PDB file of C-alpha atoms in Angstrom:
ATOM      1  CA  MET A  27      -0.020   0.004   0.012  1.00 47.00           C
ATOM      2  CA  THR A  28       1.242   3.486  -0.781  1.00 51.00           C
ATOM      3  CA  ASP A  29       0.649   6.751   1.002  1.00 54.00           C
ATOM      4  CA  ALA A  30       0.269   8.639  -2.271  1.00 56.00           C
ATOM      5  CA  PRO A  31      -2.710  10.945  -2.252  1.00 62.00           C
ATOM      6  CA  PRO A  32      -5.485  10.016  -4.658  1.00 66.00           C
ATOM      7  CA  ALA A  33      -5.783  11.967  -7.921  1.00 72.00           C
ATOM      8  CA  ALA A  34      -7.829  15.109  -7.723  1.00 90.00           C
ATOM      9  CA  VAL A  35     -11.241  14.918  -9.385  1.00 92.00           C
ATOM     10  CA  PRO A  36     -11.202  16.715 -12.724  1.00 93.00           C
ATOM     11  CA  PRO A  37     -13.860  19.494 -12.760  1.00 94.00           C
ATOM     12  CA  ALA A  38     -15.361  18.009 -15.929  1.00 95.00           C
ATOM     13  CA  VAL A  39     -15.859  14.658 -14.185  1.00 96.00           C
ATOM     14  CA  ARG A  40     -17.411  16.305 -11.204  1.00 96.00           C
ATOM     15  CA  THR A  41     -19.751  18.316 -13.470  1.00 96.00           C
ATOM     16  CA  LEU A  42     -20.687  15.195 -15.486  1.00 96.00           C
ATOM     17  CA  ALA A  43     -21.416  13.189 -12.302  1.00 96.00           C
ATOM     18  CA  ALA A  44     -23.591  16.012 -10.885  1.00 97.00           C
ATOM     19  CA  GLY A  45     -25.575  16.407 -14.134  1.00 98.00           C
ATOM     20  CA  TRP A  46     -25.960  12.664 -14.456  1.00 97.00           C
ATOM     21  CA  HIS A  47     -27.331  12.482 -10.832  1.00 97.00           C
ATOM     22  CA  ARG A  48     -29.698  15.331 -11.497  1.00 98.00           C
ATOM     23  CA  ALA A  49     -31.074  13.733 -14.604  1.00 98.00           C
ATOM     24  CA  GLU A  50     -31.639  10.401 -12.771  1.00 98.00           C
ATOM     25  CA  CYS A  51     -33.405  12.206  -9.924  1.00 98.00           C
ATOM     26  CA  TRP A  52     -35.701  14.035 -12.366  1.00 98.00           C
ATOM     27  CA  LEU A  53     -36.442  10.794 -14.247  1.00 98.00           C
ATOM     28  CA  ALA A  54     -37.211   8.988 -10.947  1.00 98.00           C
ATOM     29  CA  MET A  55     -39.394  11.847  -9.758  1.00 98.00           C
ATOM     30  CA  ALA A  56     -41.335  11.830 -13.045  1.00 98.00           C
ATOM     31  CA  ALA A  57     -41.759   8.046 -12.892  1.00 98.00           C
ATOM     32  CA  PHE A  58     -43.079   8.136  -9.345  1.00 98.00           C
ATOM     33  CA  ALA A  59     -45.264  11.138 -10.080  1.00 98.00           C
ATOM     34  CA  CYS A  60     -46.741   9.112 -12.955  1.00 97.00           C
ATOM     35  CA  VAL A  61     -47.352   6.133 -10.604  1.00 97.00           C
ATOM     36  CA  ALA A  62     -49.065   8.388  -8.031  1.00 97.00           C
ATOM     37  CA  ALA A  63     -51.230  10.170 -10.560  1.00 96.00           C
ATOM     38  CA  LEU A  64     -52.335   6.949 -12.317  1.00 95.00           C
ATOM     39  CA  LEU A  65     -53.233   5.213  -9.103  1.00 93.00           C
ATOM     40  CA  MET A  66     -54.963   8.247  -7.573  1.00 93.00           C
ATOM     41  CA  PHE A  67     -56.969   8.729 -10.701  1.00 91.00           C
ATOM     42  CA  ASP A  68     -57.837   5.057 -10.802  1.00 89.00           C
ATOM     43  CA  VAL A  69     -59.062   5.046  -7.218  1.00 89.00           C
ATOM     44  CA  LEU A  70     -60.923   8.376  -7.523  1.00 90.00           C
ATOM     45  CA  GLY A  71     -62.564   7.366 -10.767  1.00 87.00           C
ATOM     46  CA  ARG A  72     -63.690   4.028  -9.410  1.00 85.00           C
ATOM     47  CA  GLU A  73     -64.609   5.039  -5.811  1.00 88.00           C
ATOM     48  CA  VAL A  74     -65.754   8.633  -6.147  1.00 88.00           C
ATOM     49  CA  PHE A  75     -66.597   9.830  -9.683  1.00 86.00           C
ATOM     50  CA  ALA A  76     -68.371   6.668 -10.915  1.00 85.00           C
ATOM     51  CA  PRO A  77     -70.706   6.315  -7.885  1.00 87.00           C
ATOM     52  CA  LEU A  78     -71.367  10.076  -7.878  1.00 89.00           C
ATOM     53  CA  LEU A  79     -72.224  10.132 -11.599  1.00 86.00           C
ATOM     54  CA  ARG A  80     -74.378   7.011 -11.268  1.00 85.00           C
ATOM     55  CA  ALA A  81     -76.234   8.607  -8.326  1.00 88.00           C
ATOM     56  CA  LEU A  82     -76.930  11.642 -10.530  1.00 90.00           C
ATOM     57  CA  GLY A  83     -78.372   9.314 -13.205  1.00 87.00           C
ATOM     58  CA  VAL A  84     -75.526   9.702 -15.637  1.00 86.00           C
ATOM     59  CA  SER A  85     -74.580   6.494 -17.473  1.00 82.00           C
ATOM     60  CA  VAL A  86     -70.891   6.003 -16.969  1.00 78.00           C
ATOM     61  CA  GLY A  87     -68.505   3.687 -18.724  1.00 76.00           C
ATOM     62  CA  ALA A  88     -64.989   3.219 -17.558  1.00 74.00           C
ATOM     63  CA  THR A  89     -63.903   5.931 -15.184  1.00 73.00           C
ATOM     64  CA  THR A  90     -60.218   5.080 -15.114  1.00 78.00           C
ATOM     65  CA  VAL A  91     -57.285   5.192 -17.473  1.00 82.00           C
ATOM     66  CA  PRO A  92     -57.374   1.987 -19.524  1.00 86.00           C
ATOM     67  CA  GLY A  93     -54.373  -0.037 -18.402  1.00 89.00           C
ATOM     68  CA  GLY A  94     -53.521   2.539 -15.776  1.00 90.00           C
ATOM     69  CA  PRO A  95     -52.277   0.084 -13.133  1.00 90.00           C
ATOM     70  CA  LYS A  96     -50.088  -1.723 -15.726  1.00 93.00           C
ATOM     71  CA  ILE A  97     -48.669   1.615 -16.849  1.00 95.00           C
ATOM     72  CA  ALA A  98     -47.984   2.448 -13.165  1.00 96.00           C
ATOM     73  CA  VAL A  99     -46.052  -0.818 -12.852  1.00 95.00           C
ATOM     74  CA  PHE A 100     -43.806   0.160 -15.836  1.00 96.00           C
ATOM     75  CA  ALA A 101     -43.269   3.608 -14.393  1.00 97.00           C
ATOM     76  CA  MET A 102     -42.384   1.986 -11.075  1.00 97.00           C
ATOM     77  CA  VAL A 103     -39.723  -0.183 -12.761  1.00 97.00           C
ATOM     78  CA  VAL A 104     -38.149   2.888 -14.320  1.00 98.00           C
ATOM     79  CA  GLY A 105     -38.191   4.845 -11.049  1.00 98.00           C
ATOM     80  CA  ALA A 106     -36.878   1.896  -9.020  1.00 97.00           C
ATOM     81  CA  PHE A 107     -33.937   1.238 -11.252  1.00 98.00           C
ATOM     82  CA  CYS A 108     -33.092   4.981 -11.324  1.00 97.00           C
ATOM     83  CA  GLY A 109     -32.870   4.497  -7.559  1.00 96.00           C
ATOM     84  CA  VAL A 110     -29.944   2.127  -7.907  1.00 96.00           C
ATOM     85  CA  GLY A 111     -27.877   4.883  -9.494  1.00 96.00           C
ATOM     86  CA  ILE A 112     -29.200   7.512  -7.109  1.00 97.00           C
ATOM     87  CA  ALA A 113     -28.330   5.446  -4.016  1.00 95.00           C
ATOM     88  CA  THR A 114     -24.860   4.838  -5.489  1.00 96.00           C
ATOM     89  CA  ALA A 115     -24.344   8.531  -6.258  1.00 96.00           C
ATOM     90  CA  THR A 116     -25.331   9.563  -2.746  1.00 94.00           C
ATOM     91  CA  ASN A 117     -23.506   6.621  -1.043  1.00 91.00           C
ATOM     92  CA  ALA A 118     -26.799   5.676   0.629  1.00 89.00           C
ATOM     93  CA  HIS A 119     -26.890   1.945  -0.027  1.00 81.00           C
ATOM     94  CA  LEU A 120     -27.518  -0.396   2.896  1.00 77.00           C
ATOM     95  CA  VAL A 121     -24.174  -1.539   4.039  1.00 73.00           C
ATOM     96  CA  PRO A 122     -23.586  -4.630   6.185  1.00 72.00           C
ATOM     97  CA  ARG A 123     -21.046  -3.960   8.884  1.00 72.00           C
ATOM     98  CA  VAL A 124     -19.565  -7.446   8.763  1.00 76.00           C
ATOM     99  CA  GLY A 125     -15.801  -7.219   8.255  1.00 74.00           C
ATOM    100  CA  PHE A 126     -15.454  -3.541   9.164  1.00 76.00           C
ATOM    101  CA  GLY A 127     -12.250  -3.134  11.162  1.00 79.00           C
ATOM    102  CA  TRP A 128     -10.636  -6.357   9.944  1.00 85.00           C
ATOM    103  CA  VAL A 129      -7.894  -4.449   8.175  1.00 84.00           C
ATOM    104  CA  PRO A 130      -5.636  -1.747   9.663  1.00 88.00           C
ATOM    105  CA  ALA A 131      -7.043   1.734   9.436  1.00 86.00           C
ATOM    106  CA  ALA A 132      -4.102   2.828   7.290  1.00 90.00           C
ATOM    107  CA  TRP A 133      -5.273   0.421   4.591  1.00 90.00           C
ATOM    108  CA  ALA A 134      -8.850   1.702   4.597  1.00 86.00           C
ATOM    109  CA  PRO A 135      -8.514   4.080   1.573  1.00 89.00           C
ATOM    110  CA  ALA A 136      -6.895   1.359  -0.590  1.00 92.00           C
ATOM    111  CA  VAL A 137      -9.444  -1.222   0.572  1.00 90.00           C
ATOM    112  CA  ALA A 138     -12.300   1.189  -0.175  1.00 89.00           C
ATOM    113  CA  ARG A 139     -10.924   1.818  -3.719  1.00 94.00           C
ATOM    114  CA  ALA A 140     -10.545  -1.942  -4.323  1.00 94.00           C
ATOM    115  CA  GLY A 141     -14.123  -2.438  -3.030  1.00 92.00           C
ATOM    116  CA  ASP A 142     -15.427   0.244  -5.389  1.00 95.00           C
ATOM    117  CA  LEU A 143     -13.447  -1.309  -8.291  1.00 97.00           C
ATOM    118  CA  PHE A 144     -14.817  -4.819  -7.518  1.00 97.00           C
ATOM    119  CA  THR A 145     -18.345  -3.542  -7.098  1.00 96.00           C
ATOM    120  CA  GLY A 146     -18.136  -1.606 -10.339  1.00 97.00           C
ATOM    121  CA  VAL A 147     -16.981  -4.661 -12.296  1.00 98.00           C
ATOM    122  CA  PHE A 148     -19.612  -6.803 -10.567  1.00 98.00           C
ATOM    123  CA  MET A 149     -22.370  -4.336 -11.440  1.00 98.00           C
ATOM    124  CA  LEU A 150     -21.177  -4.269 -15.065  1.00 98.00           C
ATOM    125  CA  GLY A 151     -21.743  -8.051 -15.086  1.00 98.00           C
ATOM    126  CA  VAL A 152     -25.241  -7.584 -13.631  1.00 98.00           C
ATOM    127  CA  ALA A 153     -25.936  -4.954 -16.231  1.00 98.00           C
ATOM    128  CA  TRP A 154     -24.805  -7.317 -18.978  1.00 99.00           C
ATOM    129  CA  TYR A 155     -27.163 -10.049 -17.759  1.00 98.00           C
ATOM    130  CA  GLY A 156     -29.899  -7.468 -17.488  1.00 98.00           C
ATOM    131  CA  LEU A 157     -29.268  -6.545 -21.131  1.00 98.00           C
ATOM    132  CA  GLN A 158     -29.492 -10.240 -22.081  1.00 98.00           C
ATOM    133  CA  PHE A 159     -32.844 -10.390 -20.349  1.00 98.00           C
ATOM    134  CA  VAL A 160     -34.051  -7.334 -22.291  1.00 98.00           C
ATOM    135  CA  LEU A 161     -32.781  -8.725 -25.612  1.00 98.00           C
ATOM    136  CA  ALA A 162     -34.567 -12.043 -24.916  1.00 98.00           C
ATOM    137  CA  SER A 163     -37.827 -10.137 -24.333  1.00 97.00           C
ATOM    138  CA  LYS A 164     -37.291  -8.170 -27.468  1.00 97.00           C
ATOM    139  CA  GLY A 165     -36.421 -11.290 -29.471  1.00 97.00           C
ATOM    140  CA  THR A 166     -39.651 -12.996 -28.452  1.00 97.00           C
ATOM    141  CA  SER A 167     -41.691  -9.782 -28.940  1.00 96.00           C
ATOM    142  CA  MET A 168     -43.014 -10.105 -25.371  1.00 96.00           C
ATOM    143  CA  ARG A 169     -46.016  -7.897 -24.820  1.00 96.00           C
ATOM    144  CA  ALA A 170     -47.745  -6.593 -21.762  1.00 93.00           C
ATOM    145  CA  PRO A 171     -51.234  -7.987 -21.230  1.00 89.00           C
ATOM    146  CA  VAL A 172     -54.084  -5.441 -21.525  1.00 87.00           C
ATOM    147  CA  LEU A 173     -51.909  -2.760 -23.151  1.00 91.00           C
ATOM    148  CA  ASN A 174     -50.408  -4.975 -25.834  1.00 94.00           C
ATOM    149  CA  TRP A 175     -47.175  -2.956 -25.632  1.00 95.00           C
ATOM    150  CA  GLU A 176     -43.790  -4.482 -26.085  1.00 96.00           C
ATOM    151  CA  VAL A 177     -42.137  -4.620 -22.651  1.00 96.00           C
ATOM    152  CA  TRP A 178     -38.469  -4.400 -23.589  1.00 97.00           C
ATOM    153  CA  PRO A 179     -38.293  -0.556 -23.790  1.00 97.00           C
ATOM    154  CA  PHE A 180     -39.371  -0.430 -20.094  1.00 96.00           C
ATOM    155  CA  GLN A 181     -37.101  -3.263 -19.159  1.00 97.00           C
ATOM    156  CA  LEU A 182     -34.130  -1.251 -20.458  1.00 98.00           C
ATOM    157  CA  ALA A 183     -34.296   0.500 -17.065  1.00 98.00           C
ATOM    158  CA  ILE A 184     -32.813  -2.703 -15.565  1.00 98.00           C
ATOM    159  CA  PRO A 185     -29.440  -2.773 -17.296  1.00 98.00           C
ATOM    160  CA  ALA A 186     -29.336   1.022 -17.336  1.00 98.00           C
ATOM    161  CA  GLY A 187     -29.727   1.246 -13.584  1.00 98.00           C
ATOM    162  CA  PHE A 188     -26.968  -1.313 -12.902  1.00 98.00           C
ATOM    163  CA  ALA A 189     -24.724   0.234 -15.546  1.00 98.00           C
ATOM    164  CA  SER A 190     -25.170   3.704 -13.956  1.00 98.00           C
ATOM    165  CA  ALA A 191     -24.182   2.277 -10.594  1.00 97.00           C
ATOM    166  CA  ALA A 192     -21.257   0.403 -12.124  1.00 98.00           C
ATOM    167  CA  LEU A 193     -19.869   3.455 -13.823  1.00 98.00           C
ATOM    168  CA  ARG A 194     -20.183   5.469 -10.629  1.00 98.00           C
ATOM    169  CA  TYR A 195     -18.341   2.848  -8.605  1.00 97.00           C
ATOM    170  CA  LEU A 196     -15.573   2.807 -11.273  1.00 98.00           C
ATOM    171  CA  MET A 197     -15.457   6.571 -11.061  1.00 97.00           C
ATOM    172  CA  PHE A 198     -15.212   6.340  -7.240  1.00 96.00           C
ATOM    173  CA  ALA A 199     -12.330   3.869  -7.652  1.00 96.00           C
ATOM    174  CA  ALA A 200     -10.487   6.234 -10.007  1.00 96.00           C
ATOM    175  CA  TRP A 201     -11.307   9.433  -8.029  1.00 96.00           C
ATOM    176  CA  PRO A 202     -12.115   8.704  -4.365  1.00 95.00           C
ATOM    177  CA  GLY A 203     -12.797  12.358  -3.780  1.00 94.00           C
ATOM    178  CA  LEU A 204     -15.874  12.015  -5.936  1.00 95.00           C
ATOM    179  CA  LYS A 205     -17.538   9.622  -3.497  1.00 94.00           C
ATOM    180  CA  PRO A 206     -19.701  11.379  -0.965  1.00 92.00           C
ATOM    181  CA  PRO A 207     -19.283  10.540   2.673  1.00 89.00           C
ATOM    182  CA  PRO A 208     -21.775   7.969   4.014  1.00 81.00           C
ATOM    183  CA  PRO A 209     -24.824   9.243   5.844  1.00 79.00           C
ATOM    184  CA  GLU A 210     -24.334   9.778   9.631  1.00 75.00           C
ATOM    185  CA  VAL A 211     -26.609   6.830  10.350  1.00 67.00           C
ATOM    186  CA  GLN A 212     -26.362   4.048   7.812  1.00 57.00           C
ATOM    187  CA  GLU A 213     -28.431   0.900   8.132  1.00 56.00           C
TER     188      GLU A 213
END
């Protein structure tokens, strides 16, 4: 192990990481807003508007978005896999405390970099398998029931989320100063 200080984070890398994080946060927020809106509209239409209109003598057909719950599931998948990258960017993953303190404190920075490198490579492997899953769905033209939409465009969130985390871990290994400190209380 060497005592050489880690390389400073180039400003362009820091700017790229911040913009990337902001974009993922906006996409996740939009996805979860879509979930909330669809489910609220579904419940309000079914439990409030339909009975009210029927009580007023108005003949009502469907009072919900056709396929709304299914669309909400797809939006949830997108939001959830954005969360993998967001948790990595903010260093907010759940971390088991097994093995902490097993190496001398002087080795901690090198061990952390090695851990980030290993995790980045592992996540790239997971992203690759996720991509194989998506390609299999695309190859079989798998479609969502009710909507009759191909599912693979939504499934792309799976390898994208893991690739996002992988690239961040690799960036943390290259530039440890880019990795934010863990939260004060981490599960």
